[in-house]
Short mmCIF file of C-alpha atoms in Angstrom, two decimals:
data_model
loop_
_atom_site.label_atom_id
_atom_site.label_comp_id
_atom_site.label_asym_id
_atom_site.label_seq_id
_atom_site.Cartn_x
_atom_site.Cartn_y
_atom_site.Cartn_z
CA ALA A 27 0.00 0.00 0.00
CA GLN A 28 1.13 3.52 -0.69
CA SER A 29 1.58 6.14 2.00
CA VAL A 30 2.95 9.65 2.38
CA THR A 31 4.69 11.20 5.36
CA GLN A 32 5.19 14.95 5.65
CA LEU A 33 7.68 15.88 8.34
CA GLY A 34 6.53 18.86 10.34
CA SER A 35 2.91 19.94 10.56
CA HIS A 36 4.03 23.58 10.89
CA VAL A 37 7.04 25.30 9.36
CA SER A 38 7.88 28.94 9.93
CA VAL A 39 10.41 30.91 7.88
CA SER A 40 11.35 34.54 7.50
CA GLU A 41 10.58 36.43 4.32
CA GLY A 42 13.46 35.90 1.89
CA ALA A 43 14.62 32.68 3.55
CA LEU A 44 14.78 29.23 2.00
CA VAL A 45 11.60 27.17 2.14
CA LEU A 46 12.04 23.40 2.59
CA LEU A 47 9.01 21.17 3.08
CA ARG A 48 9.75 17.49 3.47
CA CYS A 49 7.85 14.58 1.94
CA ASN A 50 8.69 10.88 2.03
CA TYR A 51 6.60 8.21 0.38
CA SER A 52 6.18 4.48 0.52
CA SER A 53 5.28 2.63 -2.66
CA SER A 54 5.97 -0.82 -4.03
CA VAL A 55 6.24 0.57 -7.56
CA PRO A 56 7.60 3.87 -8.91
CA PRO A 57 4.84 6.35 -8.24
CA TYR A 58 3.60 9.63 -9.56
CA LEU A 59 4.24 12.42 -7.03
CA PHE A 60 2.48 15.73 -6.51
CA TRP A 61 2.59 18.86 -4.40
CA TYR A 62 -0.62 20.81 -3.88
CA VAL A 63 -1.11 24.16 -2.13
CA GLN A 64 -4.21 25.26 -0.24
CA TYR A 65 -4.75 28.91 0.62
CA PRO A 66 -7.18 29.69 3.47
CA ASN A 67 -10.78 28.78 2.69
CA GLN A 68 -9.94 27.59 -0.80
CA GLY A 69 -9.58 24.31 -2.67
CA LEU A 70 -6.31 22.65 -3.54
CA GLN A 71 -4.19 23.90 -6.43
CA LEU A 72 -1.49 21.86 -8.15
CA LEU A 73 2.02 23.26 -7.59
CA LEU A 74 4.01 20.64 -9.48
CA LYS A 75 4.13 16.96 -10.33
CA TYR A 76 6.62 14.24 -11.15
CA THR A 77 5.60 11.48 -13.54
CA THR A 78 8.64 10.42 -15.55
CA GLY A 79 11.84 11.93 -16.90
CA ALA A 80 13.80 14.68 -15.20
CA THR A 81 13.83 14.22 -11.46
CA LEU A 82 14.02 17.95 -10.70
CA VAL A 83 10.58 19.37 -11.32
CA LYS A 84 9.76 23.07 -11.49
CA GLY A 85 6.33 24.33 -10.59
CA ILE A 86 4.41 27.54 -10.24
CA ASN A 87 5.36 30.47 -8.00
CA GLY A 88 9.08 29.57 -7.99
CA PHE A 89 8.70 26.21 -6.25
CA GLU A 90 10.57 23.09 -7.26
CA ALA A 91 10.91 19.52 -6.01
CA GLU A 92 13.36 16.71 -6.60
CA PHE A 93 12.40 13.06 -6.86
CA LYS A 94 15.03 10.94 -5.09
CA LYS A 95 14.21 7.28 -5.55
CA SER A 96 17.00 6.06 -3.27
CA GLU A 97 15.67 8.19 -0.42
CA THR A 98 11.96 7.77 -1.36
CA SER A 99 11.66 11.53 -1.02
CA PHE A 100 10.07 14.40 -2.90
CA HIS A 101 10.96 17.52 -0.90
CA LEU A 102 9.57 20.91 -1.94
CA THR A 103 11.86 23.95 -1.99
CA LYS A 104 11.79 27.63 -2.83
CA PRO A 105 14.94 29.77 -2.61
CA SER A 106 13.27 32.87 -1.18
CA ALA A 107 9.98 32.92 0.70
CA HIS A 108 7.34 35.57 0.06
CA MET A 109 4.54 36.54 2.41
CA SER A 110 2.10 35.25 -0.21
CA ASP A 111 3.53 31.72 0.18
CA ALA A 112 1.81 31.33 3.55
CA ALA A 113 -0.56 28.40 3.02
CA GLU A 114 -0.91 24.69 3.67
CA TYR A 115 1.03 22.33 1.42
CA PHE A 116 0.11 18.73 0.68
CA CYS A 117 2.29 16.03 -0.80
CA ALA A 118 0.47 13.22 -2.64
CA VAL A 119 1.33 9.96 -4.37
CA SER A 120 -0.50 7.82 -6.89
CA GLY A 121 0.13 4.76 -8.97
CA LYS A 122 0.63 4.90 -12.69
CA GLY A 123 -2.40 2.92 -13.77
CA GLY A 124 -6.02 3.83 -14.29
CA GLY A 125 -8.92 3.08 -12.01
CA SER A 126 -8.08 2.96 -8.32
CA GLN A 127 -4.33 2.93 -9.08
CA GLY A 128 -4.65 6.55 -10.10
CA ASN A 129 -6.21 7.60 -6.81
CA LEU A 130 -4.21 10.14 -4.83
CA ILE A 131 -2.95 9.34 -1.34
CA PHE A 132 -2.32 12.57 0.57
CA GLY A 133 0.01 13.42 3.39
CA LYS A 134 -1.39 15.23 6.42
CA GLY A 135 -0.16 18.60 5.23
CA THR A 136 2.39 21.20 6.35
CA LYS A 137 1.27 24.68 7.25
CA LEU A 138 3.82 27.28 6.15
CA SER A 139 4.03 30.59 7.96
CA VAL A 140 6.16 33.45 6.61
CA LYS A 141 7.37 36.10 9.04
CA PRO A 142 8.09 39.65 7.84
CA ASN B 4 -14.34 27.16 -18.18
CA ALA B 5 -15.66 27.28 -14.63
CA GLY B 6 -13.70 24.12 -13.73
CA VAL B 7 -15.13 22.25 -10.74
CA THR B 8 -18.00 23.92 -8.94
CA GLN B 9 -19.55 22.87 -5.63
CA THR B 10 -22.75 23.90 -3.90
CA PRO B 11 -23.51 24.87 -1.23
CA LYS B 12 -20.44 26.64 0.22
CA PHE B 13 -21.66 26.25 3.78
CA ARG B 14 -24.36 24.20 5.46
CA ILE B 15 -25.48 23.43 9.00
CA LEU B 16 -27.43 20.21 9.51
CA LYS B 17 -29.15 18.73 12.50
CA ILE B 18 -28.34 15.16 13.53
CA GLY B 19 -30.39 12.74 11.45
CA GLN B 20 -31.08 15.12 8.59
CA SER B 21 -29.99 14.31 5.06
CA MET B 22 -28.59 16.43 2.27
CA THR B 23 -26.90 16.29 -1.12
CA LEU B 24 -23.65 18.06 -1.89
CA GLN B 25 -23.53 19.02 -5.55
CA CYS B 26 -20.45 18.84 -7.77
CA THR B 27 -20.23 19.76 -11.45
CA GLN B 28 -17.27 19.94 -13.82
CA ASP B 29 -17.16 21.37 -17.32
CA MET B 30 -13.83 19.92 -18.44
CA ASN B 31 -15.28 16.64 -19.78
CA HIS B 32 -13.18 14.65 -17.31
CA ASN B 33 -13.99 10.99 -16.87
CA TYR B 34 -12.68 10.69 -13.32
CA MET B 35 -14.35 12.39 -10.38
CA TYR B 36 -13.70 12.18 -6.63
CA TRP B 37 -15.12 13.18 -3.27
CA TYR B 38 -12.80 13.86 -0.32
CA ARG B 39 -13.28 15.03 3.21
CA GLN B 40 -10.70 17.17 4.96
CA ASP B 41 -10.39 17.25 8.73
CA PRO B 42 -7.81 19.42 10.58
CA GLY B 43 -4.37 17.81 10.67
CA MET B 44 -5.56 14.73 8.79
CA GLY B 45 -5.05 15.63 5.14
CA LEU B 46 -7.66 14.52 2.62
CA LYS B 47 -9.44 11.19 2.77
CA LEU B 48 -11.14 9.69 -0.28
CA ILE B 49 -14.84 8.96 0.21
CA TYR B 50 -15.95 7.78 -3.25
CA TYR B 51 -14.70 8.01 -6.79
CA SER B 52 -15.98 7.44 -10.31
CA VAL B 53 -14.10 6.50 -13.48
CA GLY B 54 -16.99 7.40 -15.76
CA ALA B 55 -20.73 7.85 -16.01
CA GLY B 56 -22.55 4.96 -14.38
CA ILE B 57 -19.46 3.68 -12.53
CA THR B 58 -18.70 4.46 -8.88
CA ASP B 59 -16.54 2.85 -6.23
CA LYS B 60 -15.74 3.23 -2.55
CA GLY B 61 -12.69 5.02 -1.28
CA GLU B 62 -11.10 4.94 2.15
CA VAL B 63 -14.02 6.37 4.21
CA PRO B 64 -17.35 5.63 2.46
CA ASN B 65 -19.55 4.82 5.46
CA GLY B 66 -22.51 7.17 5.82
CA TYR B 67 -22.29 8.45 2.25
CA ASN B 68 -23.66 7.55 -1.17
CA VAL B 69 -22.91 8.77 -4.68
CA SER B 70 -24.28 8.51 -8.18
CA ARG B 71 -22.86 9.40 -11.60
CA SER B 72 -25.58 9.64 -14.19
CA THR B 73 -23.70 12.13 -16.39
CA THR B 74 -20.05 12.95 -17.06
CA GLU B 75 -20.50 16.42 -15.57
CA ASP B 76 -22.21 15.72 -12.24
CA PHE B 77 -21.16 13.71 -9.20
CA PRO B 78 -23.44 14.41 -6.20
CA LEU B 79 -22.61 13.16 -2.71
CA ARG B 80 -25.53 12.14 -0.51
CA LEU B 81 -25.43 12.15 3.28
CA GLU B 82 -28.17 10.10 4.92
CA LEU B 83 -28.82 10.43 8.67
CA ALA B 84 -26.16 13.07 9.31
CA ALA B 85 -23.93 12.54 12.35
CA PRO B 86 -21.54 14.91 14.16
CA SER B 87 -18.63 12.80 12.85
CA GLN B 88 -19.52 14.03 9.36
CA THR B 89 -18.69 17.62 10.29
CA SER B 90 -15.91 18.38 7.83
CA VAL B 91 -14.91 20.24 4.69
CA TYR B 92 -15.83 18.30 1.55
CA PHE B 93 -13.93 18.66 -1.70
CA CYS B 94 -14.89 17.40 -5.12
CA ALA B 95 -12.21 16.88 -7.76
CA SER B 96 -12.01 15.75 -11.36
CA SER B 97 -9.25 14.33 -13.53
CA PRO B 98 -8.77 13.62 -17.23
CA GLY B 99 -6.68 10.52 -16.64
CA GLY B 100 -6.89 9.48 -13.04
CA ASN B 101 -3.73 11.17 -11.73
CA GLU B 102 -3.55 14.99 -11.73
CA GLN B 103 -6.74 16.22 -10.11
CA PHE B 104 -8.52 19.57 -10.24
CA PHE B 105 -10.34 20.60 -7.07
CA GLY B 106 -13.48 22.56 -6.36
CA PRO B 107 -13.66 25.28 -3.68
CA GLY B 108 -15.19 22.99 -1.05
CA THR B 109 -18.32 22.74 1.08
CA ARG B 110 -18.03 23.37 4.82
CA LEU B 111 -20.55 21.17 6.64
CA THR B 112 -21.42 21.30 10.32
CA VAL B 113 -23.67 18.70 11.94
CA LEU B 114 -25.13 19.72 15.31
#
């Protein structure tokens, strides 16, 4: 069975500092990996995804993530935090097939705070 | 395109009442999903559908029912509402079963 672990339910950084949100997954087969962002009182929006190919994936708003198979990790980074990055971030994994294999398994989320 | 729309945005129910949460997508996606989100727990899959006329249970289906008579609509029915169903409900759709597009959510309180 697949699972996702996000280390740290809350992360606080200063404006301009590096953002690092950690995600580790468990999967018996190479998965698809996703990062979603949720702003207060809104739905989830896709930040970036890894399916195949290049392991360093760039997303919207300056975020990127690197798929490391040996570490079963997919950590999210941004070189310089902005106040507008304050939100909750969810890592998710799915299989590569259709039907139930394509269902997303979500981590519990990491709430990012950005201090001025 | 409006994407995925959900109604209502908010609802308060009394214990034992029933209601239907509406979800519509205009992207002609075959796959649709219902999740519930509880604080600190991430999103849990309630039901999903891979096409009109086909539905299946997710991780937490008890107390809920769904139907999928058209590609566009995927309503979620709560029968005999219970306080444990107080949550935020999200509908999502997908063209191919992986990347999903989410609606704005319905915040439900059962008192």
